[in-house]
XYZ file of C-alpha atoms in Angstrom:
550
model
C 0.000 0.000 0.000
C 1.467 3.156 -1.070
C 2.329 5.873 1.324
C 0.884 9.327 1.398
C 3.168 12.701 2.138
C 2.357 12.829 5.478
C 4.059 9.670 6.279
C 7.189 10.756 4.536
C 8.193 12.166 8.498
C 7.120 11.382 11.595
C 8.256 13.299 14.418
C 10.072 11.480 17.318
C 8.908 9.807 19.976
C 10.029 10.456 23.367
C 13.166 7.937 22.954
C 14.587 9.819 20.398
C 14.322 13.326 21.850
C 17.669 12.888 23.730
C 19.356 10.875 21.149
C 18.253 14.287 18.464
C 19.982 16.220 20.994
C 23.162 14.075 21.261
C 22.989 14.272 17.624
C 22.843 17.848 16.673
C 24.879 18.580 20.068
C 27.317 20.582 17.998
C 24.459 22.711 16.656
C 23.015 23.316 20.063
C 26.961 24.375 21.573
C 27.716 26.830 19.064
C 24.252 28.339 19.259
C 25.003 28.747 23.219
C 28.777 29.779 22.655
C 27.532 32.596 19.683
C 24.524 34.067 22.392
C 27.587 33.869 25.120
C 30.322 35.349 23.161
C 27.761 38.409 21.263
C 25.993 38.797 25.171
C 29.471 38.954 26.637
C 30.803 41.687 23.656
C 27.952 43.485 24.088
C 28.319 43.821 27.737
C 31.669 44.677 27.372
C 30.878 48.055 25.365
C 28.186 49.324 27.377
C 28.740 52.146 29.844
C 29.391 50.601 33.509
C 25.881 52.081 35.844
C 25.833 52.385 39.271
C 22.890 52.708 41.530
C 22.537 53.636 44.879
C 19.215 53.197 47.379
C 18.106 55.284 50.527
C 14.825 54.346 52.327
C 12.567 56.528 53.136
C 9.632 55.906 56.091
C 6.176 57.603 55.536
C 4.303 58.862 58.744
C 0.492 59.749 59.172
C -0.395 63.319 57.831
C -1.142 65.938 60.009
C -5.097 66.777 60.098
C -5.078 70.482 59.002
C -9.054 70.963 60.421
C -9.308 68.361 63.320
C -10.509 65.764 61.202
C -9.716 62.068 60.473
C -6.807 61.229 58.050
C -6.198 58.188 56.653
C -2.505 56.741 57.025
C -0.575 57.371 53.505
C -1.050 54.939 50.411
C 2.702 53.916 49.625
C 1.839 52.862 46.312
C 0.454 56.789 46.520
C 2.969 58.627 47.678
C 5.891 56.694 45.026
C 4.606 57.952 42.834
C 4.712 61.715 44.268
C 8.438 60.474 44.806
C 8.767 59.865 41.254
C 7.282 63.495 40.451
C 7.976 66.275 38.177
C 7.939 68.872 41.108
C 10.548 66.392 43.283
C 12.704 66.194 40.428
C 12.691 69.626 39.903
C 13.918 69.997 43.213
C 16.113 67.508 42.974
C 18.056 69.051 39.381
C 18.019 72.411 41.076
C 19.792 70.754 44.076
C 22.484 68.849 42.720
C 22.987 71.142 39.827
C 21.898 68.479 37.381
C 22.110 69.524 33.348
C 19.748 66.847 32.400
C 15.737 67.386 31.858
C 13.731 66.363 34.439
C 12.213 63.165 32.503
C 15.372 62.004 31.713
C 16.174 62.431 35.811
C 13.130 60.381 36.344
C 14.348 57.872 33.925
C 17.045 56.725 36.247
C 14.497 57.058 39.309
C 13.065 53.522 40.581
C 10.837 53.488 43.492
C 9.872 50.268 45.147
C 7.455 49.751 48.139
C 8.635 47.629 50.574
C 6.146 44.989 51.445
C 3.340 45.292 54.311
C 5.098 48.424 55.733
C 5.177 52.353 54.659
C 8.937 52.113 53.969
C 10.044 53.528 50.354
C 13.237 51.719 48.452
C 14.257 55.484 46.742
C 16.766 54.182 44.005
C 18.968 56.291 41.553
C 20.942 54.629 38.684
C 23.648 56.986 36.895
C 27.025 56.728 35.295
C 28.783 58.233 38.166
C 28.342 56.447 42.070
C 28.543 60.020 43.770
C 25.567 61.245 41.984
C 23.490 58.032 42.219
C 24.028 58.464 45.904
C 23.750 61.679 45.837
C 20.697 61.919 43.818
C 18.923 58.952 46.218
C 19.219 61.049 48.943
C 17.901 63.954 47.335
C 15.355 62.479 45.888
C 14.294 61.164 49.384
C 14.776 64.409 51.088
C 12.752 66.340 48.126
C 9.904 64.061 48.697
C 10.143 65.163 52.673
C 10.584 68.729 51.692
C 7.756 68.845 48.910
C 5.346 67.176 51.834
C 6.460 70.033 53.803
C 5.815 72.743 51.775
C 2.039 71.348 50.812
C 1.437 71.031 54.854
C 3.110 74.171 55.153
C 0.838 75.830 52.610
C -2.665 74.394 54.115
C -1.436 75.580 57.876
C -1.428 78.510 56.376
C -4.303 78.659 54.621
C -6.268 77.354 58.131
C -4.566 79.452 60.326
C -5.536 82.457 57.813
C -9.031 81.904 58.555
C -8.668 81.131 62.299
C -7.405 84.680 62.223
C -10.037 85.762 60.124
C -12.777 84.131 62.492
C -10.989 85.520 65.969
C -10.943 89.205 64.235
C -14.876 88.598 63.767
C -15.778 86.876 66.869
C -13.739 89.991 68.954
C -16.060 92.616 66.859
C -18.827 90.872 68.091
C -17.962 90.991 71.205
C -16.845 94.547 71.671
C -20.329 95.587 70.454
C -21.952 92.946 72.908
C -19.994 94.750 75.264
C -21.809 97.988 74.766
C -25.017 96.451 74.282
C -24.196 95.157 77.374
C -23.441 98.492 79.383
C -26.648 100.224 77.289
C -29.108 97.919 79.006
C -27.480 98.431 82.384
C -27.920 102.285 81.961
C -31.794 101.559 80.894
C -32.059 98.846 84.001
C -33.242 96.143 81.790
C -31.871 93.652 83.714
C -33.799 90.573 81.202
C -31.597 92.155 78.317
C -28.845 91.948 80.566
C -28.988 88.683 81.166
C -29.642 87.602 77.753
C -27.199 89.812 76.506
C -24.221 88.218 79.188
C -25.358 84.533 77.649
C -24.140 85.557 74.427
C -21.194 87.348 75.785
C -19.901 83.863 77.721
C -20.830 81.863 74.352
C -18.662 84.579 72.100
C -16.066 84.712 74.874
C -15.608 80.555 74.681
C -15.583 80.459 70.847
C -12.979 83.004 70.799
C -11.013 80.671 73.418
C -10.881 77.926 71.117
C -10.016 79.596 68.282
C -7.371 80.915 70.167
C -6.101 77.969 71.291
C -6.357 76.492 67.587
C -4.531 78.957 66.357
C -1.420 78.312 69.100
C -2.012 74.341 67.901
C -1.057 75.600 64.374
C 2.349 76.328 64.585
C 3.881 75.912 60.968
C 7.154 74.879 60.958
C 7.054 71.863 63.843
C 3.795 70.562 62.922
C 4.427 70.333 58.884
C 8.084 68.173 59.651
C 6.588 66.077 61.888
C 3.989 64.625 59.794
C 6.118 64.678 56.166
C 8.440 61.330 57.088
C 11.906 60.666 57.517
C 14.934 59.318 55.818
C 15.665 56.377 58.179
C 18.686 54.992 55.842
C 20.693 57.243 54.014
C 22.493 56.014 50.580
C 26.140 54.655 50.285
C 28.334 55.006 47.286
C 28.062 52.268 45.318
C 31.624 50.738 44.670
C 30.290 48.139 41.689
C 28.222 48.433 39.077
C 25.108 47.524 38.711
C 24.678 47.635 34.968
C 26.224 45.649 33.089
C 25.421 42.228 35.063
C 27.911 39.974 33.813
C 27.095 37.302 35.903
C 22.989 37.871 34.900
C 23.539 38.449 31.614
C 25.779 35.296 30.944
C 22.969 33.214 32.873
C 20.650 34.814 30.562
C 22.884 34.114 27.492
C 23.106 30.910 28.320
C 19.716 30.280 28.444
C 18.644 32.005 25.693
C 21.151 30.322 23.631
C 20.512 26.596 24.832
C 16.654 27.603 24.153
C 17.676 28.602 21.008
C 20.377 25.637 19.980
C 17.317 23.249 21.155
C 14.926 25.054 19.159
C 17.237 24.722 15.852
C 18.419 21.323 16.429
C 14.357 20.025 16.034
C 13.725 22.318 13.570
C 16.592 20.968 11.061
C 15.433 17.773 12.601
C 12.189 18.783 11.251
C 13.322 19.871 7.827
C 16.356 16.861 7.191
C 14.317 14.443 4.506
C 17.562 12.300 4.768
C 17.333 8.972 6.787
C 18.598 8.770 9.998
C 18.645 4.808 10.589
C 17.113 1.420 10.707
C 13.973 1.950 12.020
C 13.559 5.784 9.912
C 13.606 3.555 6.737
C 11.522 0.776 7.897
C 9.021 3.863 8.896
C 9.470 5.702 4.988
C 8.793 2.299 3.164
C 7.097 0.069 5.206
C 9.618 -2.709 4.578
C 12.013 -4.374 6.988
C 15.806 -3.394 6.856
C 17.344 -6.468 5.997
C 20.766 -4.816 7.221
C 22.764 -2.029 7.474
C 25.956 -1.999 6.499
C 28.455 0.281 7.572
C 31.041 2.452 5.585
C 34.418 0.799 4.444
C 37.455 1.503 2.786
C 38.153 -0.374 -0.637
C 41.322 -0.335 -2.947
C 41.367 1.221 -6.025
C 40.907 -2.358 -7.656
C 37.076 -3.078 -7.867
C 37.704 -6.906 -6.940
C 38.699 -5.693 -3.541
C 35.499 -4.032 -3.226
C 33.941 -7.605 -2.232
C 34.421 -7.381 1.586
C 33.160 -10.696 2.375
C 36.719 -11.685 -0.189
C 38.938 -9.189 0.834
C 38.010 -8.707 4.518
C 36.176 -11.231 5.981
C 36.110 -10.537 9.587
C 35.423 -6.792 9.219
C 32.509 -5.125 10.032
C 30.930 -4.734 6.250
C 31.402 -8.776 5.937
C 29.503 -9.423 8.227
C 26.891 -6.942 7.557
C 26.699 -8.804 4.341
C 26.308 -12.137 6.007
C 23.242 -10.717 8.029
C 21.970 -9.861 4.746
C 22.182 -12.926 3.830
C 20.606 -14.548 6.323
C 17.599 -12.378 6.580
C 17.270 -12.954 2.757
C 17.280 -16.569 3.216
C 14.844 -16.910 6.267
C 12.499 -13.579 3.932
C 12.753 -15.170 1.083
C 11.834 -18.532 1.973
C 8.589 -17.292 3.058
C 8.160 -15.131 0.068
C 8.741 -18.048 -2.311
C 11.517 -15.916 -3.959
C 14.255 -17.177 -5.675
C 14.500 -14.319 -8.331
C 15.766 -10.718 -6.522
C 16.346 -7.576 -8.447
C 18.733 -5.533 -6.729
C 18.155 -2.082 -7.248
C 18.304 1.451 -6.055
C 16.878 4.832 -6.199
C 19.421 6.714 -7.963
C 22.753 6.362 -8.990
C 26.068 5.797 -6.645
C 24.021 4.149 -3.446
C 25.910 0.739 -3.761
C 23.878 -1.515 -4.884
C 26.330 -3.217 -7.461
C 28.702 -3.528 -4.632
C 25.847 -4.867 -2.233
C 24.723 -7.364 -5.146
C 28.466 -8.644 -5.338
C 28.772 -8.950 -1.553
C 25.462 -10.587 -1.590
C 26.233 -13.252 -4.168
C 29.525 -14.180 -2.530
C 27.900 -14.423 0.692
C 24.928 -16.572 -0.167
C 27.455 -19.248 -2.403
C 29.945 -19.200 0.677
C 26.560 -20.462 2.649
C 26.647 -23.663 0.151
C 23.804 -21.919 -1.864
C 24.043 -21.920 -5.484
C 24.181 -18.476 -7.407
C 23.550 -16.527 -10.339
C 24.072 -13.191 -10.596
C 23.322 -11.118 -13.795
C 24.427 -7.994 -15.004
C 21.261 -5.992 -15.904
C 22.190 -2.794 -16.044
C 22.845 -2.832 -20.002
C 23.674 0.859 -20.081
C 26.571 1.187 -16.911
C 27.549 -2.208 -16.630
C 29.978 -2.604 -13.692
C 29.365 -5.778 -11.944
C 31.885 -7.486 -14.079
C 34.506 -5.273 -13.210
C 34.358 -6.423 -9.170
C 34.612 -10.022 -10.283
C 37.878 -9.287 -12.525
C 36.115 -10.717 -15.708
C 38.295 -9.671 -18.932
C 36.775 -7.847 -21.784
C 36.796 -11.053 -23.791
C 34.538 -12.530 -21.612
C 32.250 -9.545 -21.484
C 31.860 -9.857 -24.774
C 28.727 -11.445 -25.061
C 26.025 -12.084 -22.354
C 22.112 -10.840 -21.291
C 22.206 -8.632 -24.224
C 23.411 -10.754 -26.688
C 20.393 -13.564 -25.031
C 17.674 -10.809 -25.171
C 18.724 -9.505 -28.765
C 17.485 -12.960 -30.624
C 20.578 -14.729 -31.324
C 21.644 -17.943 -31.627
C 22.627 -18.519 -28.269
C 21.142 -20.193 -24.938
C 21.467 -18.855 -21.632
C 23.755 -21.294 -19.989
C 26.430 -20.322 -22.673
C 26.575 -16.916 -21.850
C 27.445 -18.072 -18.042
C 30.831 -16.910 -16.917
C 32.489 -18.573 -13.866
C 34.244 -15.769 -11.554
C 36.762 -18.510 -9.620
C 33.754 -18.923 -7.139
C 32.497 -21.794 -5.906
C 28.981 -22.517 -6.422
C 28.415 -18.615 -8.134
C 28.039 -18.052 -11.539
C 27.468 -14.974 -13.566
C 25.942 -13.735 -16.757
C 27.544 -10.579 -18.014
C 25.413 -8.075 -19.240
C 27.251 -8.229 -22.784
C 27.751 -5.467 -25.782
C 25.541 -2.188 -24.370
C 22.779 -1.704 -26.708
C 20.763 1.492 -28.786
C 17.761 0.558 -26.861
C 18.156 -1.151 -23.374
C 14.408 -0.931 -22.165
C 13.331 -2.140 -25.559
C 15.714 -5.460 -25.048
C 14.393 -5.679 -21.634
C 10.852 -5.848 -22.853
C 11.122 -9.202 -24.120
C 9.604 -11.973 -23.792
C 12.944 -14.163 -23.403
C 13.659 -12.026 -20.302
C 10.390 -14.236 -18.633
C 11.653 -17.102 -19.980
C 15.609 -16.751 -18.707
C 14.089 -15.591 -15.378
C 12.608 -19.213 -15.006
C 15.672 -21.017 -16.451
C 17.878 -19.808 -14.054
C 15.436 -20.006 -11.139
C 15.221 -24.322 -12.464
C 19.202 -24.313 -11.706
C 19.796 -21.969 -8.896
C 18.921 -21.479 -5.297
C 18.831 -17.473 -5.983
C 19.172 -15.694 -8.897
C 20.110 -11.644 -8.432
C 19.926 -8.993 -11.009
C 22.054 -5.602 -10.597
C 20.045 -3.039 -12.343
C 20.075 0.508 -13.074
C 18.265 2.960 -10.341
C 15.123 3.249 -10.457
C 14.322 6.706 -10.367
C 16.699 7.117 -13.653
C 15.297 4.901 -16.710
C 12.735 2.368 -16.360
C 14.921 -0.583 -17.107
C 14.753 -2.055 -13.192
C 10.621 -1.500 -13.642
C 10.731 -4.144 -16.293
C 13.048 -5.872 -14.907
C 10.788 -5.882 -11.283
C 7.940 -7.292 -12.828
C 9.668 -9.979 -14.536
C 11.677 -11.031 -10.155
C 10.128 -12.418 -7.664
C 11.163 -9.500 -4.994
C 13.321 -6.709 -5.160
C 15.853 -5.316 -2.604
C 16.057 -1.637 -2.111
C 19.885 -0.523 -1.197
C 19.148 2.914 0.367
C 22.328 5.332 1.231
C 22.821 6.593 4.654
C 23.991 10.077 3.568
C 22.214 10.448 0.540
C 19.038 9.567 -0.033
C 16.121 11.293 0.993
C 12.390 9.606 2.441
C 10.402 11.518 -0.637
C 13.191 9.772 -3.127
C 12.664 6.013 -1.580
C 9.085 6.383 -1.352
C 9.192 7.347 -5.052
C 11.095 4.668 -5.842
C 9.044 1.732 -3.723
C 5.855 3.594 -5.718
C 7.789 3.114 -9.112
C 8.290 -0.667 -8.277
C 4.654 -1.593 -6.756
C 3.376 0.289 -9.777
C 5.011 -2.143 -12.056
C 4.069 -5.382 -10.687
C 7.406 -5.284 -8.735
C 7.693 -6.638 -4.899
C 9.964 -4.686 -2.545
C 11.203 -8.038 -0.464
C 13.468 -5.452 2.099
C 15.712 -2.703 2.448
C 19.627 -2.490 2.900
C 21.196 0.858 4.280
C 24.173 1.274 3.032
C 27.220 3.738 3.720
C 26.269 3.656 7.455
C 28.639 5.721 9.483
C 28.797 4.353 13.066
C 31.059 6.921 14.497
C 28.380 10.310 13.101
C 25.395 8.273 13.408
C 23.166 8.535 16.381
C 22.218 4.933 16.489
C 25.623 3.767 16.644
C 26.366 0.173 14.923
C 27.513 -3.280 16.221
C 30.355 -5.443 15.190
C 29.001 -8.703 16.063
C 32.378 -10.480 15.007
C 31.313 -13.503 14.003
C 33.838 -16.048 12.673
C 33.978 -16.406 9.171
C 33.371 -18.609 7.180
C 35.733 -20.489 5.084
C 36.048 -19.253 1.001
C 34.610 -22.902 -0.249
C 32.402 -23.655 2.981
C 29.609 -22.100 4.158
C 29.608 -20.173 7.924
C 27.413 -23.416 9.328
C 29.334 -26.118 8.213
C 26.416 -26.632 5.288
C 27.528 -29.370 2.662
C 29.008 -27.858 -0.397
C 27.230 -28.427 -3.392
C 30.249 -27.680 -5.825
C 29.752 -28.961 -9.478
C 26.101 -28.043 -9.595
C 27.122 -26.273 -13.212
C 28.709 -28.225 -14.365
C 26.776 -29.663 -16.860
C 26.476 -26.080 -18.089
C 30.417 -24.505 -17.764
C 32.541 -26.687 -16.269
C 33.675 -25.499 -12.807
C 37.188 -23.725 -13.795
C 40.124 -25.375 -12.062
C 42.498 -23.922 -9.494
């Protein structure tokens, strides 16, 4: 069933979060060493601040008229702090140059919690005016408090006076009301006349006495607060905080690395191991073979030849085994190994393969298919002369049969078919019907028969040659290929009647990948025996090429 878009990625599960990270941990350090370094250069040109802090402790206002006051809101009264008038005072003060918003700028005024302290602090470039200018600040607020009580004692003691000057006219012409209605011996009037007398005479006592109560000065401090710490000069900075900023940077830039390393997580389309490809195609990964070093000389390129015990060897000898126990089920004896584009290794993978299954006592064909970049022959050292004729020659209508196109490599129980002179029209010769027919021919003789074909993204050669195979084999490059490419490619093949049997990654790279790979070490097996001690079968075409001596 063919795979939608969607399916192309799916995100990781929680497994492979810390294994991403581990992966792209290179990505996530120099995104935290770039915030670090630009945080730390950065800090580095700014202007060194200092700030300095006096506290200042608000007291109840003074009740101008006899009335209840409520106790001062600090919130309130910060922000009278923090006012145009105070800083006015403050500029005029200290002789500052600057305007008195960009004073207030540097102003921060903090209430201290469940009390009626003030925190009065003053940030500037030089310590003697930050302390200076706390202090001030604090002392302005005090001063500007003073002035407003001083103002409304004023005011009130104004009209006391006012009042008293009234209430004594009153009572100097009660007075000679007074002495009138003595002379006239109205002694009711009198009396009347003396109760409003000792009534004016009390009110004017009072007022009196309020008036002595309002004494400006005394009364206006008292009630205006008090600086109960003054400020110190600061002897460090404040601004820049290296130590904050770098715990910032820090951070900001592992946030940041993290955030990048899922997010080219997010956008890499390449594989990133076993179980990422069995995800893309929905086939198993037969095996994975890791990345080895071969000599110039193709031939060497056979690792299961030219280094048995190494790691590749043996990946090929998983492969093998899988195949056997996959294909057994699957009935398939016929395997088109293919690719979906060009360079991935599958020639080399078919070669290793072949080798691998006839060391295993099973008996092998392998065919060159790829009629346009034939290369197969070149890792089995076969000379031009015998390249001379082979599948093409078959497919093309001459006289010849199969079996006498068979070359034997110097292999026990592993033949080959060369792929013969390259033709005008490869996907034309492929098209035949004797392709069917040598598909079944072989299959009569052979345990397995594999065909190394051109990609199958490139030309449509391997689609012919799929639906003509039992299974196919999908070699898949570590570094290379992308999930939209292989699920093109298993589309291309199940479109064509093909069967995709497995997967091989190839090119792995233990030491970069994030899965890491293991070197089981297995013994090897022996060039003419197989790795279980199987009976050899040698001589099984020999009826067709006799088996060259050594």
């Amino acid at each position: 069933m063919a795979r939608s878009q969607e399916d192309l990625y799916q995100g990781p599960d929680l497994r492979e979060y810390l294994t991403i990270l581990k992966a792209r941990r290179w990505s996530i350090i120099g995104a935290v060493l770039l915030v670090v370094v630009a945080t730390a250069l950065f800090s580095l040109r700014q202007t060194p601040l200092y700030t300095a802090e006096s506290r200042l402790l608000l007291k109840q206002p003074l009740s101008i008229d006899g009335t209840y006051v409520p106790p001062p809101v600090p919130e309130t009264e910060s922000q009278v702090v923090a006012s145009q008038p105070v800083a006015a005072r403050v500029a005029d003060q200290l002789g500052l140059q600057q305007s008195t918003d960009d004073i207030l700028g540097n102003l921060h005024v903090e209430t201290v919690s469940l009390s009626l302290v003030l925190t009065v602090a003053y940030t500037s470039k030089d310590p003697e005016v930050a302390r200076d200018a706390a202090d001030a600040f604090a002392q302005g607020y005090i001063d500007y408090r003073v002035q407003q009580t001083l103002e409304d004692l004023r005011t009130e003691r104004k009209g006391v006076e006012q009042r008293i000057a009234s209430l004594q006219d009153q009572l100097a012409r009660l007075i000679d009301d007074i002495e009138a209605a003595n002379s006239s011996g109205n002694a009711g009037l009198v009396t009347t006349l003396e109760t409003q007398r000792s009534t004016l005479v009390a009110r004017l006592s009072f007022l009196e006495q309020r008036l002595d109560d309002l004494q400006p000065e005394g009364a206006a401090r008292s009630s205006a607060g008090e600086v109960i710490e003054t400020a110190a000069l600061p002897t460090s900075p404040s601004s820049p905080d290296d130590v904050k900023n770098i715990a910032l940077a820090l951070l900001v830039g592992l946030a940041l690395g993290v955030g990048l390393a899922f997010l080219r997580e997010r956008l890499d389309d390449r594989f990133r191991g076993h179980s990422d490809v069995e995800r893309a195609t929905g086939a198993p990964v037969l095996t994975t073979v890791p990345k080895f070093k071969s000599s110039t000389k193709r031939g060497t390129a056979i690792a299961t030849q030219s280094d048995p015990k190494g790691a590749a060897a043996e990946a090929y000898r998983r492969l093998r085994t899988n195949l056997q126990f996959v294909a057994i089920q699957r009935e398939a004896k016929s395997l088109l190994i293919t690719s979906p584009s060009a360079g991935e290794g599958k020639t080399v993978t078919t070669a290793n393969l072949a080798v691998a299954l006839a060391q295993a006592g099973q008996r092998v064909v392998v065919v060159s298919a790829d009629l346009r970049r034939p290369t197969l022959e070149e890792h089995f050292s076969l000379d031009q002369r015998a390249r001379s004729q082979g599948l093409s020659t078959y497919l093309s209508g001459q006289d010849k049969e199969a079996f006498e196109l068979i070359r034997d490599p110097g292999i026990q129980r592993l033949r080959l078919l060369p792929s013969g002179p390259v033709p005008p029209n490869p996907a034309e010769l492929l098209a035949s019907s004797r392709l069917g027919q040598l598909v079944g021919d072989l299959e009569e003789v052979a345990d397995f028969v594999l065909f190394d074909s051109p990609p199958l993204l490139a030309v449509t050669d391997s689609a012919i040659l799929a639906a003509n195979v039992r299974a196919a084999i999908l070699v898949i490059d570590a570094n290379s290929t992308h999930r939209s490419t292989a699920l093109r490619a298993k589309e291309e093949l199940e479109r064509n009647g093909g069967m995709l049997l497995g997967t091989m990654l190839n090119a792995f790279d233990p030491a970069s990948s994030r899965y890491g790979y293991y070197d089981y070490a297995t013994p090897a097996p022996t060039p003419n025996g197989s790795a279980n001690g199987g009976k050899s079968r040698a001589g099984w075409m020999s009826r067709v090429l006799p088996t060259r001596k050594r």
